Amino acid sequence: MSMLDRIQRGPTEEPARLLIYGTEKIGKTTILASIPACITITAEDGGGDLNYERVVVQDWIEVRRTVGDLIDAPHPYRTLGLDSLSALEGMLTTWICDQADVDSIEKVGGGFGKGYTAMVEEWRSFLRDLDCLRDRRRMAVVAVAHSHIRQATDPGADASYDRYEVRLDKRAAALWTSWVDGLLFACIDAVVITPTLRKKGKEVQDPNAKGRVKGDGKRVICTVKSAAYDAGIRFSGVPEELPMSWKELALALRWEAREKAWRPDIALEPVRAAASAAKARGVPGSAIVETARQHGATVGRTGIEVCPPGQAEALIAALAKLPAAERSEGGGSK
């Protein structure tokens, strides 16, 4: 086979990987709680009165074991939430120190950065598990993290400046931000107004005056990198700024359509529901199977497993019209 025979075209449809970071109480956990069929591994108590499905973990071993269980066992979840990477890193650090029998990651292996090297390698192993989860269970991954302010330098700028970044060790942050498909920054929509003064007939900013914040307090998600924060996304057509809402984010990402592409079983849910409804009405299983096959569907031991594109609506309508089996005087069906 030549190279020309291996050329691929069109977008790849793989489960999405998102990382949403921002300041505390901005609404990151609320986003996770709003994702349909999402199970969240949480390492901190930030859910408040939110009603969502989660697994509370106490240490790094529990984190790895929980992801392993999701890989190995069938379950109804389609997205894994991680809340938060900043808290998980604390558990990872404690585990590494316990393994080395030291009280600081700086002392692991005698120092010289060996503790941080061990941390990055463990993160890499964890990401391999997440890739296995995406491949085997076709689950998306949405992680959240806290932010902090770091000083940045730019060769094209006259001076250094502050910017928001993911609150992780810089090596771990680089690993995560390169792995995800979307790095999203959550913040309050506001601008700083700096007072001006008149100098030589021109309005210039007053270097001695403090700026004031102006804005309506609206929480937003930013998708494009700026001097003030790190962000970026690999999906096309996503606005630079979105309301802080899973509904708005999912709409911009075309999440439902993408999910159906990487999870073909989702498209079968209405068909399977129609088959279950027919069975509940007393329609014989043989009639349901025959109708499904007449519409090109594949029926296995677990029910309808494949339905050809464009046939789902017709099959649902046909299943709804199937008559129930007649009952004999003794109560059984004929």
GROMACS .gro file of C-alpha atoms in nm:
model
  334
    1MET     CA    1   0.000   0.000   0.000
    2SER     CA    2   0.143   0.336  -0.101
    3MET     CA    3   0.120   0.665   0.084
    4LEU     CA    4  -0.154   0.781  -0.155
    5ASP     CA    5  -0.372   0.489  -0.048
    6ARG     CA    6  -0.347   0.599   0.316
    7ILE     CA    7  -0.462   0.959   0.265
    8GLN     CA    8  -0.762   1.048   0.482
    9ARG     CA    9  -1.013   1.324   0.418
   10GLY     CA   10  -1.278   1.494   0.624
   11PRO     CA   11  -1.289   1.581   0.994
   12THR     CA   12  -1.204   1.321   1.257
   13GLU     CA   13  -1.494   1.234   1.486
   14GLU     CA   14  -1.337   1.151   1.819
   15PRO     CA   15  -1.478   1.225   2.167
   16ALA     CA   16  -1.402   1.584   2.262
   17ARG     CA   17  -1.154   1.696   2.528
   18LEU     CA   18  -1.220   2.029   2.700
   19LEU     CA   19  -1.049   2.216   2.982
   20ILE     CA   20  -1.239   2.506   3.140
   21TYR     CA   21  -1.047   2.715   3.391
   22GLY     CA   22  -1.116   3.033   3.583
   23THR     CA   23  -1.143   3.190   3.925
   24GLU     CA   24  -1.322   3.024   4.216
   25LYS     CA   25  -1.705   3.024   4.216
   26ILE     CA   26  -1.726   3.140   3.856
   27GLY     CA   27  -1.954   2.844   3.767
   28LYS     CA   28  -1.721   2.570   3.646
   29THR     CA   29  -1.887   2.294   3.849
   30THR     CA   30  -2.228   2.418   3.733
   31ILE     CA   31  -2.112   2.357   3.377
   32LEU     CA   32  -2.021   1.996   3.462
   33ALA     CA   33  -2.353   1.946   3.640
   34SER     CA   34  -2.538   2.060   3.326
   35ILE     CA   35  -2.378   1.812   3.083
   36PRO     CA   36  -2.616   1.525   2.994
   37ALA     CA   37  -2.505   1.173   3.094
   38CYS     CA   38  -2.194   1.307   3.268
   39ILE     CA   39  -2.025   1.139   3.566
   40THR     CA   40  -1.786   1.367   3.753
   41ILE     CA   41  -1.483   1.266   3.955
   42THR     CA   42  -1.464   1.535   4.220
   43ALA     CA   43  -1.173   1.601   4.452
   44GLU     CA   44  -1.318   1.908   4.619
   45ASP     CA   45  -1.644   2.019   4.775
   46GLY     CA   46  -1.752   2.279   4.523
   47GLY     CA   47  -2.092   2.150   4.414
   48GLY     CA   48  -2.302   2.341   4.667
   49ASP     CA   49  -2.667   2.249   4.620
   50LEU     CA   50  -2.620   2.120   4.265
   51ASN     CA   51  -2.791   1.790   4.188
   52TYR     CA   52  -2.556   1.588   3.967
   53GLU     CA   53  -2.392   1.247   3.953
   54ARG     CA   54  -2.040   1.234   4.092
   55VAL     CA   55  -1.779   1.014   4.257
   56VAL     CA   56  -1.600   1.181   4.548
   57VAL     CA   57  -1.238   1.065   4.568
   58GLN     CA   58  -1.004   1.091   4.866
   59ASP     CA   59  -0.666   1.016   4.710
   60TRP     CA   60  -0.484   0.959   4.380
   61ILE     CA   61  -0.528   0.581   4.391
   62GLU     CA   62  -0.907   0.629   4.399
   63VAL     CA   63  -0.885   0.861   4.100
   64ARG     CA   64  -0.698   0.604   3.890
   65ARG     CA   65  -0.922   0.318   4.009
   66THR     CA   66  -1.240   0.511   3.922
   67VAL     CA   67  -1.122   0.580   3.566
   68GLY     CA   68  -1.022   0.214   3.535
   69ASP     CA   69  -1.371   0.105   3.641
   70LEU     CA   70  -1.526   0.333   3.377
   71ILE     CA   71  -1.299   0.177   3.114
   72ASP     CA   72  -1.368  -0.185   3.214
   73ALA     CA   73  -1.740  -0.191   3.295
   74PRO     CA   74  -2.042  -0.097   3.077
   75HIS     CA   75  -2.227   0.212   3.203
   76PRO     CA   76  -2.469   0.478   3.074
   77TYR     CA   77  -2.232   0.776   3.097
   78ARG     CA   78  -2.115   0.960   2.786
   79THR     CA   79  -1.891   1.228   2.940
   80LEU     CA   80  -1.636   1.222   3.220
   81GLY     CA   81  -1.601   1.539   3.428
   82LEU     CA   82  -1.288   1.612   3.635
   83ASP     CA   83  -1.332   1.863   3.919
   84SER     CA   84  -1.077   1.999   3.951
   85LEU     CA   85  -0.734   1.937   3.801
   86SER     CA   86  -0.589   2.176   4.058
   87ALA     CA   87  -0.722   1.960   4.342
   88LEU     CA   88  -0.623   1.636   4.166
   89GLU     CA   89  -0.268   1.767   4.134
   90GLY     CA   90  -0.260   1.807   4.512
   91MET     CA   91  -0.359   1.440   4.552
   92LEU     CA   92  -0.099   1.338   4.296
   93THR     CA   93   0.172   1.533   4.478
   94THR     CA   94   0.082   1.369   4.809
   95TRP     CA   95   0.092   1.023   4.647
   96ILE     CA   96   0.436   1.085   4.493
   97CYS     CA   97   0.573   1.209   4.826
   98ASP     CA   98   0.429   0.906   5.008
   99GLN     CA   99   0.585   0.672   4.750
  100ALA     CA  100   0.925   0.835   4.805
  101ASP     CA  101   0.874   0.866   5.183
  102VAL     CA  102   0.949   1.240   5.184
  103ASP     CA  103   0.750   1.541   5.302
  104SER     CA  104   0.804   1.760   4.995
  105ILE     CA  105   0.805   1.700   4.622
  106GLU     CA  106   1.128   1.899   4.611
  107LYS     CA  107   1.297   1.615   4.804
  108VAL     CA  108   1.183   1.326   4.581
  109GLY     CA  109   1.481   1.131   4.448
  110GLY     CA  110   1.722   1.366   4.618
  111GLY     CA  111   1.591   1.676   4.448
  112PHE     CA  112   1.705   1.830   4.119
  113GLY     CA  113   1.346   1.837   3.990
  114LYS     CA  114   1.299   1.460   4.002
  115GLY     CA  115   0.970   1.497   4.187
  116TYR     CA  116   0.825   1.716   3.913
  117THR     CA  117   0.950   1.473   3.651
  118ALA     CA  118   0.768   1.192   3.834
  119MET     CA  119   0.454   1.407   3.845
  120VAL     CA  120   0.457   1.471   3.471
  121GLU     CA  121   0.511   1.101   3.398
  122GLU     CA  122   0.214   1.009   3.617
  123TRP     CA  123   0.000   1.271   3.442
  124ARG     CA  124   0.105   1.117   3.109
  125SER     CA  125  -0.006   0.775   3.233
  126PHE     CA  126  -0.337   0.925   3.345
  127LEU     CA  127  -0.392   1.085   3.003
  128ARG     CA  128  -0.327   0.748   2.840
  129ASP     CA  129  -0.608   0.605   3.054
  130LEU     CA  130  -0.836   0.890   2.944
  131ASP     CA  131  -0.752   0.817   2.581
  132CYS     CA  132  -0.837   0.451   2.644
  133LEU     CA  133  -1.168   0.564   2.796
  134ARG     CA  134  -1.239   0.774   2.487
  135ASP     CA  135  -1.147   0.490   2.254
  136ARG     CA  136  -1.319   0.201   2.432
  137ARG     CA  137  -1.624   0.374   2.583
  138ARG     CA  138  -1.642   0.668   2.339
  139MET     CA  139  -1.662   0.914   2.628
  140ALA     CA  140  -1.581   1.282   2.606
  141VAL     CA  141  -1.370   1.441   2.881
  142VAL     CA  142  -1.445   1.783   3.032
  143ALA     CA  143  -1.201   1.894   3.302
  144VAL     CA  144  -1.214   2.212   3.507
  145ALA     CA  145  -0.931   2.388   3.688
  146HIS     CA  146  -0.867   2.701   3.889
  147SER     CA  147  -0.667   2.992   3.753
  148HIS     CA  148  -0.385   3.200   3.889
  149ILE     CA  149  -0.195   3.505   3.774
  150ARG     CA  150   0.160   3.471   3.649
  151GLN     CA  151   0.399   3.727   3.511
  152ALA     CA  152   0.463   3.684   3.141
  153THR     CA  153   0.721   3.828   2.905
  154ASP     CA  154   0.685   3.887   2.534
  155PRO     CA  155   0.983   3.964   2.307
  156GLY     CA  156   0.762   4.211   2.122
  157ALA     CA  157   0.645   4.392   2.435
  158ASP     CA  158   0.827   4.672   2.616
  159ALA     CA  159   0.773   4.520   2.962
  160SER     CA  160   0.647   4.209   3.139
  161TYR     CA  161   0.278   4.183   3.227
  162ASP     CA  162   0.038   3.969   3.430
  163ARG     CA  163  -0.191   3.709   3.274
  164TYR     CA  164  -0.425   3.429   3.384
  165GLU     CA  165  -0.306   3.070   3.343
  166VAL     CA  166  -0.419   2.725   3.453
  167ARG     CA  167  -0.329   2.669   3.819
  168LEU     CA  168  -0.104   2.366   3.773
  169ASP     CA  169   0.268   2.309   3.776
  170LYS     CA  170   0.391   2.470   3.454
  171ARG     CA  171   0.502   2.135   3.311
  172ALA     CA  172   0.168   1.973   3.389
  173ALA     CA  173  -0.016   2.276   3.251
  174ALA     CA  174   0.174   2.249   2.923
  175LEU     CA  175   0.088   1.878   2.902
  176TRP     CA  176  -0.284   1.931   2.962
  177THR     CA  177  -0.324   2.235   2.738
  178SER     CA  178  -0.161   2.051   2.446
  179TRP     CA  179  -0.379   1.739   2.504
  180VAL     CA  180  -0.720   1.905   2.507
  181ASP     CA  181  -0.914   2.015   2.199
  182GLY     CA  182  -1.041   2.325   2.372
  183LEU     CA  183  -0.882   2.542   2.643
  184LEU     CA  184  -1.154   2.779   2.767
  185PHE     CA  185  -1.115   3.068   3.010
  186ALA     CA  186  -1.410   3.159   3.233
  187CYS     CA  187  -1.423   3.514   3.368
  188ILE     CA  188  -1.634   3.820   3.443
  189ASP     CA  189  -1.689   4.034   3.135
  190ALA     CA  190  -1.530   4.364   3.235
  191VAL     CA  191  -1.282   4.624   3.113
  192VAL     CA  192  -1.048   4.854   3.303
  193ILE     CA  193  -1.095   5.224   3.235
  194THR     CA  194  -0.782   5.428   3.302
  195PRO     CA  195  -0.832   5.799   3.374
  196THR     CA  196  -0.676   6.037   3.123
  197LEU     CA  197  -0.524   6.381   3.139
  198ARG     CA  198  -0.464   6.648   2.880
  199LYS     CA  199  -0.101   6.684   2.777
  200LYS     CA  200   0.018   6.908   2.498
  201GLY     CA  201  -0.336   6.933   2.364
  202LYS     CA  202  -0.389   6.553   2.360
  203GLU     CA  203  -0.575   6.312   2.585
  204VAL     CA  204  -0.331   6.057   2.731
  205GLN     CA  205  -0.359   5.797   3.006
  206ASP     CA  206  -0.264   5.921   3.351
  207PRO     CA  207   0.026   5.695   3.464
  208ASN     CA  208  -0.034   5.786   3.830
  209ALA     CA  209  -0.405   5.713   3.838
  210LYS     CA  210  -0.568   5.383   3.928
  211GLY     CA  211  -0.798   5.225   3.672
  212ARG     CA  212  -1.159   5.138   3.747
  213VAL     CA  213  -1.347   4.830   3.634
  214LYS     CA  214  -1.648   4.880   3.412
  215GLY     CA  215  -1.883   4.597   3.315
  216ASP     CA  216  -2.221   4.439   3.379
  217GLY     CA  217  -2.087   4.145   3.581
  218LYS     CA  218  -2.180   3.895   3.310
  219ARG     CA  219  -1.988   3.566   3.328
  220VAL     CA  220  -1.842   3.456   2.996
  221ILE     CA  221  -1.626   3.184   2.840
  222CYS     CA  222  -1.338   3.302   2.620
  223THR     CA  223  -1.214   3.071   2.345
  224VAL     CA  224  -0.930   3.270   2.185
  225LYS     CA  225  -0.592   3.348   2.338
  226SER     CA  226  -0.514   3.703   2.443
  227ALA     CA  227  -0.242   3.884   2.635
  228ALA     CA  228  -0.455   3.856   2.951
  229TYR     CA  229  -0.522   3.479   2.942
  230ASP     CA  230  -0.446   3.154   2.762
  231ALA     CA  231  -0.722   2.996   2.550
  232GLY     CA  232  -0.780   2.823   2.218
  233ILE     CA  233  -0.999   2.568   2.046
  234ARG     CA  234  -0.955   2.328   1.754
  235PHE     CA  235  -1.320   2.335   1.644
  236SER     CA  236  -1.417   2.581   1.372
  237GLY     CA  237  -1.699   2.834   1.388
  238VAL     CA  238  -1.687   2.888   1.766
  239PRO     CA  239  -1.733   3.254   1.876
  240GLU     CA  240  -1.452   3.423   2.064
  241GLU     CA  241  -1.680   3.481   2.363
  242LEU     CA  242  -1.979   3.287   2.494
  243PRO     CA  243  -2.214   3.315   2.793
  244MET     CA  244  -2.109   3.100   3.089
  245SER     CA  245  -2.364   2.828   3.017
  246TRP     CA  246  -2.336   2.467   2.903
  247LYS     CA  247  -2.640   2.517   2.678
  248GLU     CA  248  -2.469   2.803   2.493
  249LEU     CA  249  -2.132   2.625   2.484
  250ALA     CA  250  -2.284   2.300   2.355
  251LEU     CA  251  -2.472   2.492   2.086
  252ALA     CA  252  -2.153   2.669   1.971
  253LEU     CA  253  -1.959   2.342   1.967
  254ARG     CA  254  -2.245   2.156   1.791
  255TRP     CA  255  -2.201   1.907   2.074
  256GLU     CA  256  -2.513   1.700   2.004
  257ALA     CA  257  -2.424   1.645   1.638
  258ARG     CA  258  -2.059   1.572   1.719
  259GLU     CA  259  -2.158   1.331   1.995
  260LYS     CA  260  -2.381   1.137   1.759
  261ALA     CA  261  -2.085   1.107   1.523
  262TRP     CA  262  -1.847   0.967   1.784
  263ARG     CA  263  -2.127   0.776   1.963
  264PRO     CA  264  -2.347   0.614   1.693
  265ASP     CA  265  -2.543   0.437   1.967
  266ILE     CA  266  -2.696   0.771   2.069
  267ALA     CA  267  -2.887   0.789   1.741
  268LEU     CA  268  -3.036   0.449   1.826
  269GLU     CA  269  -3.190   0.565   2.154
  270PRO     CA  270  -3.524   0.682   2.001
  271VAL     CA  271  -3.544   0.360   1.795
  272ARG     CA  272  -3.479   0.144   2.098
  273ALA     CA  273  -3.733   0.344   2.297
  274ALA     CA  274  -3.994   0.283   2.026
  275ALA     CA  275  -3.916  -0.092   2.030
  276SER     CA  276  -3.951  -0.099   2.411
  277ALA     CA  277  -4.283   0.086   2.388
  278ALA     CA  278  -4.411  -0.165   2.132
  279LYS     CA  279  -4.308  -0.453   2.355
  280ALA     CA  280  -4.484  -0.290   2.652
  281ARG     CA  281  -4.806  -0.267   2.443
  282GLY     CA  282  -4.792  -0.643   2.392
  283VAL     CA  283  -4.644  -0.652   2.042
  284PRO     CA  284  -4.471  -0.991   1.986
  285GLY     CA  285  -4.092  -0.976   1.981
  286SER     CA  286  -4.088  -1.156   1.646
  287ALA     CA  287  -4.296  -0.876   1.491
  288ILE     CA  288  -4.061  -0.610   1.630
  289VAL     CA  289  -3.755  -0.795   1.495
  290GLU     CA  290  -3.914  -0.848   1.153
  291THR     CA  291  -4.014  -0.481   1.126
  292ALA     CA  292  -3.666  -0.369   1.224
  293ARG     CA  293  -3.505  -0.593   0.963
  294GLN     CA  294  -3.747  -0.473   0.694
  295HIS     CA  295  -3.604  -0.125   0.754
  296GLY     CA  296  -3.245  -0.248   0.722
  297ALA     CA  297  -3.169  -0.253   1.095
  298THR     CA  298  -2.944  -0.510   1.257
  299VAL     CA  299  -3.088  -0.692   1.559
  300GLY     CA  300  -2.861  -0.867   1.808
  301ARG     CA  301  -2.887  -1.017   2.152
  302THR     CA  302  -2.908  -0.672   2.311
  303GLY     CA  303  -3.179  -0.549   2.073
  304ILE     CA  304  -3.152  -0.317   1.775
  305GLU     CA  305  -2.780  -0.255   1.728
  306VAL     CA  306  -2.760  -0.071   1.394
  307CYS     CA  307  -3.010   0.137   1.200
  308PRO     CA  308  -2.921   0.271   0.853
  309PRO     CA  309  -2.905   0.650   0.814
  310GLY     CA  310  -3.242   0.793   0.713
  311GLN     CA  311  -3.439   0.489   0.832
  312ALA     CA  312  -3.476   0.577   1.201
  313GLU     CA  313  -3.790   0.791   1.166
  314ALA     CA  314  -3.960   0.540   0.934
  315LEU     CA  315  -3.878   0.252   1.170
  316ILE     CA  316  -4.008   0.443   1.473
  317ALA     CA  317  -4.334   0.514   1.288
  318ALA     CA  318  -4.366   0.149   1.182
  319LEU     CA  319  -4.307   0.023   1.535
  320ALA     CA  320  -4.575   0.260   1.667
  321LYS     CA  321  -4.832   0.109   1.425
  322LEU     CA  322  -4.765  -0.256   1.514
  323PRO     CA  323  -5.074  -0.416   1.670
  324ALA     CA  324  -5.057  -0.592   2.003
  325ALA     CA  325  -5.095  -0.968   2.010
  326GLU     CA  326  -5.450  -1.088   2.059
  327ARG     CA  327  -5.533  -1.233   2.398
  328SER     CA  328  -5.704  -1.571   2.443
  329GLU     CA  329  -5.986  -1.620   2.690
  330GLY     CA  330  -5.739  -1.776   2.934
  331GLY     CA  331  -5.536  -1.454   2.935
  332GLY     CA  332  -5.255  -1.570   2.708
  333SER     CA  333  -5.179  -1.437   2.363
  334LYS     CA  334  -5.272  -1.634   2.057
   0.00000   0.00000   0.00000
